[in-house]
XYZ file of N, CA and C in Angstrom:
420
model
N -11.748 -10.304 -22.174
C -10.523 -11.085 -22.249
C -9.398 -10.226 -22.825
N -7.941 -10.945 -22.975
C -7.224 -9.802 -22.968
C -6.649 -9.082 -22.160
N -7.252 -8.671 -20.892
C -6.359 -7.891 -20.214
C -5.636 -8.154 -18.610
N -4.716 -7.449 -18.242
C -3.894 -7.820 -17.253
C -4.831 -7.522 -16.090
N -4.065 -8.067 -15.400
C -5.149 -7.327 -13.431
C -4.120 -6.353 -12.828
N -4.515 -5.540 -11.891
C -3.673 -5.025 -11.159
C -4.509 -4.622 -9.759
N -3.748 -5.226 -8.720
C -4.429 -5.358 -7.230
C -3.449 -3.999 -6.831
N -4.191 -4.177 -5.655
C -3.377 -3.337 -4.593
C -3.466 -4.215 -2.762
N -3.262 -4.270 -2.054
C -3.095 -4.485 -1.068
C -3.481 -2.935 0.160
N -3.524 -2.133 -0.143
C -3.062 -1.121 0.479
C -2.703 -1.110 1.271
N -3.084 -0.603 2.638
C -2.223 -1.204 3.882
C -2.583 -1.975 5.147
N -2.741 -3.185 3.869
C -3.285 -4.521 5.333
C -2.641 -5.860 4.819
N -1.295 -5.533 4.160
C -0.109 -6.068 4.622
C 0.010 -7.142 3.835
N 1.052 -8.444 4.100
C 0.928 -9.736 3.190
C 0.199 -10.652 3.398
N -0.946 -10.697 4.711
C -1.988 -11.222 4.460
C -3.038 -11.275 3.083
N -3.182 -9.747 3.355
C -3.862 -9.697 1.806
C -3.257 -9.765 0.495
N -2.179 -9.362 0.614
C -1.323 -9.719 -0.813
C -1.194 -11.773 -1.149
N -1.658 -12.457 -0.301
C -1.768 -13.830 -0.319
C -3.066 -13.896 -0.730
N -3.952 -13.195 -0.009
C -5.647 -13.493 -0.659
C -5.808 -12.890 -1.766
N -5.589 -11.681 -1.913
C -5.648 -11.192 -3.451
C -4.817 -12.191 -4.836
N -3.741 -12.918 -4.291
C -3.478 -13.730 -5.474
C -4.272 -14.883 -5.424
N -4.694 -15.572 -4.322
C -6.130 -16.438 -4.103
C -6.997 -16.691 -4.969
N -7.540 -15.428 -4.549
C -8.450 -14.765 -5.829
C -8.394 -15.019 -7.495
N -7.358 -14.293 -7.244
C -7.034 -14.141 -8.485
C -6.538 -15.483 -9.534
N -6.231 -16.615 -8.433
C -5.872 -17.942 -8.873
C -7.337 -18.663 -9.210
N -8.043 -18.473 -8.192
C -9.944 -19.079 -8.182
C -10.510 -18.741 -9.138
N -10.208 -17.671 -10.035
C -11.247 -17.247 -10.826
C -10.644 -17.274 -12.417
N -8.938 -17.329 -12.354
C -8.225 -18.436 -13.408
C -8.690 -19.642 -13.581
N -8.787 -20.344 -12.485
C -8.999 -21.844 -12.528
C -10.455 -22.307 -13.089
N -11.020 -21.124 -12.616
C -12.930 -21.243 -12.911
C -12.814 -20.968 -14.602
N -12.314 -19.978 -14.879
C -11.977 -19.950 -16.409
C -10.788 -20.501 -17.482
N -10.202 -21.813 -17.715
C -9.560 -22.185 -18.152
C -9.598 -21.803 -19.905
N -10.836 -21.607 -20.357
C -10.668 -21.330 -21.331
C -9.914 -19.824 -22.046
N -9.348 -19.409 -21.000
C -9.401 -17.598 -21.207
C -7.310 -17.997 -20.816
N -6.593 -17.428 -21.663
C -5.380 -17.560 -21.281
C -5.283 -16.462 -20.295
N -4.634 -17.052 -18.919
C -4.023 -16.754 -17.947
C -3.511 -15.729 -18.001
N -4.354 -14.051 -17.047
C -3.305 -12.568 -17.452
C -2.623 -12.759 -16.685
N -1.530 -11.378 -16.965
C -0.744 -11.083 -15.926
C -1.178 -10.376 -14.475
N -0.789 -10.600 -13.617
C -1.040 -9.928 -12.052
C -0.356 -9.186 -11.734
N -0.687 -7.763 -11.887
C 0.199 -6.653 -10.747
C 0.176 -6.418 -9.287
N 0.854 -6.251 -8.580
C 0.782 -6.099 -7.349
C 1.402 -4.158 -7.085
N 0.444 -3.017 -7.221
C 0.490 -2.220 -6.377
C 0.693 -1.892 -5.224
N 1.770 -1.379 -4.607
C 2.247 -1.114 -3.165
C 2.969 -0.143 -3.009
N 2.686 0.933 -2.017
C 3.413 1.818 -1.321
C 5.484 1.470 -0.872
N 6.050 1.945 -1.386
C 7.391 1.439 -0.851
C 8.151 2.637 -0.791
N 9.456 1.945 0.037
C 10.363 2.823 0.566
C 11.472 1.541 0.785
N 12.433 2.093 0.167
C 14.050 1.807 0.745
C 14.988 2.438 1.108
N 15.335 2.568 2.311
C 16.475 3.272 2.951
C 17.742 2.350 3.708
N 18.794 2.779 3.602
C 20.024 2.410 4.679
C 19.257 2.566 6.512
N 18.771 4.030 6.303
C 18.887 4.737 7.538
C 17.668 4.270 8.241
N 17.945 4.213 9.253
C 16.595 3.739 10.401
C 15.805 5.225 10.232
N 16.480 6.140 10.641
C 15.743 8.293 10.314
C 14.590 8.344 9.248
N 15.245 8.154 8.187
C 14.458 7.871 6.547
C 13.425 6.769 6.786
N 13.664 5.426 7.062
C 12.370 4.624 7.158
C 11.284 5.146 7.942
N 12.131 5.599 9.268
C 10.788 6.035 9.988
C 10.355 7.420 9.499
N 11.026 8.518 9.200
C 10.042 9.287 8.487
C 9.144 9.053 7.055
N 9.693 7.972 6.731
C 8.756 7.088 5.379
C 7.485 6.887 5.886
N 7.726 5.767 6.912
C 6.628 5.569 7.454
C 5.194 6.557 7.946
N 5.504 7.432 8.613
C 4.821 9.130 9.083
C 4.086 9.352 7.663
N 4.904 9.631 6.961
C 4.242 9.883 5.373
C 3.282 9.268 5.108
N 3.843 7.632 4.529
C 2.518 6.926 4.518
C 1.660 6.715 5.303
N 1.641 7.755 6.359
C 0.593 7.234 7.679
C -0.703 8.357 7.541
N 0.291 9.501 6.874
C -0.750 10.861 6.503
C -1.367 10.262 4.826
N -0.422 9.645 4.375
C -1.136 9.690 3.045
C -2.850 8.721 3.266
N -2.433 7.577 4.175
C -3.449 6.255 4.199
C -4.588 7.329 5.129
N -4.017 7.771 6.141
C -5.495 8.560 6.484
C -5.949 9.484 6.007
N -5.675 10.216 5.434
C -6.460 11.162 4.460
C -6.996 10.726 3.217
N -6.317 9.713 2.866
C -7.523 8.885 1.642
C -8.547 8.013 2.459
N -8.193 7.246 3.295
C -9.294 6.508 4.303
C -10.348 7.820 4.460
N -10.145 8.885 4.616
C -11.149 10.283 5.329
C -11.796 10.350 3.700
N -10.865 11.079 2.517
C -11.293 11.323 1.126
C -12.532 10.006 0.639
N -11.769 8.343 1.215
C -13.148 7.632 -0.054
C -14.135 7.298 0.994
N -13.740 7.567 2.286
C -15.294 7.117 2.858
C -16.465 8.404 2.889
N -15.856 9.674 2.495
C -16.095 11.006 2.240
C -16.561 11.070 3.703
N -15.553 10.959 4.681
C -15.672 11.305 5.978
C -15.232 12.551 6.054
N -14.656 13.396 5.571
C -14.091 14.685 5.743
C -14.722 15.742 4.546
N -14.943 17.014 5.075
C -15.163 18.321 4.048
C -13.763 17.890 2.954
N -14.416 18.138 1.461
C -13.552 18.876 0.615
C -13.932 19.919 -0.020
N -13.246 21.469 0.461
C -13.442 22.431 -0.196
C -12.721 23.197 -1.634
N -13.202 23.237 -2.379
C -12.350 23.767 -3.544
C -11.021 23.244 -4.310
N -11.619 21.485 -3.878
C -10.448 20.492 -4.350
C -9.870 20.205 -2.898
N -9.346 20.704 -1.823
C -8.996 20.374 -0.622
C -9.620 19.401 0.336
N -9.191 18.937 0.680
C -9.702 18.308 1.886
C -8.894 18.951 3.713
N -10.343 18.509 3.593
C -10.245 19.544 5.835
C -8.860 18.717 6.020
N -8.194 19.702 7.113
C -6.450 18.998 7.656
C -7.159 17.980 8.596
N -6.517 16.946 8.758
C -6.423 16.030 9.730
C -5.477 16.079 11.642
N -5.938 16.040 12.288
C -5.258 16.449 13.189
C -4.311 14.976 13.842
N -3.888 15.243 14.779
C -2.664 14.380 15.230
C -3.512 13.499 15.973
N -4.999 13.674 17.008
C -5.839 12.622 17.602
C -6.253 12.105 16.747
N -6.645 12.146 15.177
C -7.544 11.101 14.337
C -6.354 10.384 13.606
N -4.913 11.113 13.477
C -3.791 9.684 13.074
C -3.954 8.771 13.971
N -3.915 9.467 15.149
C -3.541 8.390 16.171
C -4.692 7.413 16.730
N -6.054 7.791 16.085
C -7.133 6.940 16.658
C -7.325 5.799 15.393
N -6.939 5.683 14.329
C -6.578 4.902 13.645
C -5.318 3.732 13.960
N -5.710 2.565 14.545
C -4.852 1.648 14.750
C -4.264 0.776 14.082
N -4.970 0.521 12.971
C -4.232 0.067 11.465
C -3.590 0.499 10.786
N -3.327 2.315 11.180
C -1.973 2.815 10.215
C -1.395 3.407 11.321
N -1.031 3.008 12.509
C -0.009 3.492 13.397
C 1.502 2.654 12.648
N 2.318 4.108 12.991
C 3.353 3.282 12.399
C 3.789 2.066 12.367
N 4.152 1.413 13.663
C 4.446 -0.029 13.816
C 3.865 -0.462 13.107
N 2.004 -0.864 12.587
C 1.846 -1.477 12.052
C 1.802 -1.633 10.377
N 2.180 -0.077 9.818
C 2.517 0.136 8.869
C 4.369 -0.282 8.624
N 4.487 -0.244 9.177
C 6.270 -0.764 9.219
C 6.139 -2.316 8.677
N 5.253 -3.068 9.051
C 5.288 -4.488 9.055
C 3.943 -4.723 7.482
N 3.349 -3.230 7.561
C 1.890 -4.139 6.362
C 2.754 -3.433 4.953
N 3.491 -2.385 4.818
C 3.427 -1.793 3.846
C 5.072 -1.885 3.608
N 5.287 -2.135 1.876
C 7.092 -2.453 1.890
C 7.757 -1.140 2.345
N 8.619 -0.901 3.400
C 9.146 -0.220 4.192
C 10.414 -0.503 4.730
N 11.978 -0.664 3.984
C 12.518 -1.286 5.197
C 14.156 -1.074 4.339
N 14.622 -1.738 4.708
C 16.263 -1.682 4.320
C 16.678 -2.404 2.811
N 17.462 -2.231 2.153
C 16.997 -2.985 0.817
C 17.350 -4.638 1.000
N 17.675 -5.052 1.768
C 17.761 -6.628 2.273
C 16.342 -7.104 2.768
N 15.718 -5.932 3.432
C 14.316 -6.596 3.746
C 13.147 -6.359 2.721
N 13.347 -5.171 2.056
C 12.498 -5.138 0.446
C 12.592 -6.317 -0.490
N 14.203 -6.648 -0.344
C 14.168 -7.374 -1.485
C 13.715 -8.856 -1.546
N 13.344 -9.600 0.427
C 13.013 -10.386 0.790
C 11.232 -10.491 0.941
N 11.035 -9.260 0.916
C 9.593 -9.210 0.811
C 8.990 -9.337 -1.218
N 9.290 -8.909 -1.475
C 9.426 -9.030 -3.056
C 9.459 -10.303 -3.504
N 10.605 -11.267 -2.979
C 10.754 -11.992 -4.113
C 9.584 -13.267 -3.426
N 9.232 -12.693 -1.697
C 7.781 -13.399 -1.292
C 6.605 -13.293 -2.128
N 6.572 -11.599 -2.746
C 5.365 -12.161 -3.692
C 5.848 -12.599 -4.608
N 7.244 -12.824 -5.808
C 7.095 -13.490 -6.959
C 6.651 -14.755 -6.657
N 7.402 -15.538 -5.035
C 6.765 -16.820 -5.063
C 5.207 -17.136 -5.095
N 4.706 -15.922 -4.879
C 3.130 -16.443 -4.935
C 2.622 -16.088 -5.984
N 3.379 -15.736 -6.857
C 2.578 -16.089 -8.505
C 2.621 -14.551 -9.474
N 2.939 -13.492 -8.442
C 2.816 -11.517 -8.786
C 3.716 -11.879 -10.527
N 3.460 -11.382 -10.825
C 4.166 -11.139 -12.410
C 4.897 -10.137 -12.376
N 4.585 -8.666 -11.781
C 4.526 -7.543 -11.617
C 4.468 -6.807 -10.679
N 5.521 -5.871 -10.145
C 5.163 -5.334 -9.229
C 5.257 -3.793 -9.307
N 4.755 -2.455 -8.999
C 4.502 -1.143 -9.067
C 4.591 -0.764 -7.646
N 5.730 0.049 -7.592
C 6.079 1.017 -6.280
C 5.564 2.082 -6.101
N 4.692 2.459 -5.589
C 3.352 3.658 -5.508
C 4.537 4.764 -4.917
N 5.071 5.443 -5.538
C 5.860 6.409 -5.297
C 5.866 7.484 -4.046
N 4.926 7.359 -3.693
C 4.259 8.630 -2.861
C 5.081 8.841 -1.679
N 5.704 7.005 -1.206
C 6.840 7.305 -0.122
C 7.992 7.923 -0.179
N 8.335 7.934 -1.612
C 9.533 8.907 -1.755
C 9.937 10.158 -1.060
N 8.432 10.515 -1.155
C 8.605 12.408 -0.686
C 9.647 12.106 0.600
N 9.460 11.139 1.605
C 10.218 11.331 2.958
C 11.497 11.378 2.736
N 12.688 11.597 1.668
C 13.678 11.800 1.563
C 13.989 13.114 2.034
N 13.363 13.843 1.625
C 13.128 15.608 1.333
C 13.923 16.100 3.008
């Protein structure tokens, strides 16, 4: 007891960011005696003006999600801390992080549509939310 939660969603969008607070409501309710933590919601984001910038956001997070998908299923060599390069047929044979559908699962978008996706999870209960930085790099 005592401590906060912190989910992630990774990238399978606001479906799961609805079941993960689910969850997380079912197993409050099962324990009433335990005061109610706080809920973080972990997520990959990006805000840009530019259509250029989102979509190279997107590309990014498309290398980052498949090379950890390769790293935790330890589908790929890691040598000497590295992991084997990924080539352009195994992004693309992955259909859950093709861009389009990363455009729509992961916060990605103009700051009118961030800020509409956001305040979707405060309505579902998030306390907290953490911008997994990693999309940044696509400014560069």
């Amino acid at each position: 007891t005592g401590c906060n939660v912190q989910v992630t969603s990774l990238a399978f969008g606001d479906e799961e960011v609805a079941s993960l607070m689910s969850k997380f409501n079912t197993a409050c309710e099962a324990h009433p005696e335990v005061p109610r933590p706080k809920i973080m919601m972990l997520m990959h984001t990006y805000v840009a003006e530019s259509e250029e910038l989102l979509k190279k956001a997107t590309i990014d997070v498309q290398k980052f999600f498949t090379y950890f998908t390769k790293w935790f299923k330890r589908e790929r060599p890691i040598v000497q801390g590295l992991i084997e390069p990924i080539t352009e047929q195994e992004m693309a044979e992955a259909a859950h992080l093709q861009p389009e559908v990363l455009r729509k699962n992961v916060v990605i978008g103009t700051p009118a549509e961030v800020i509409k996706r956001l305040k979707g999870y405060e309505a579902l209960g998030y306390d907290q939310r953490c911008a997994y930085p990693h999309a940044y790099r696509a400014h560069q």
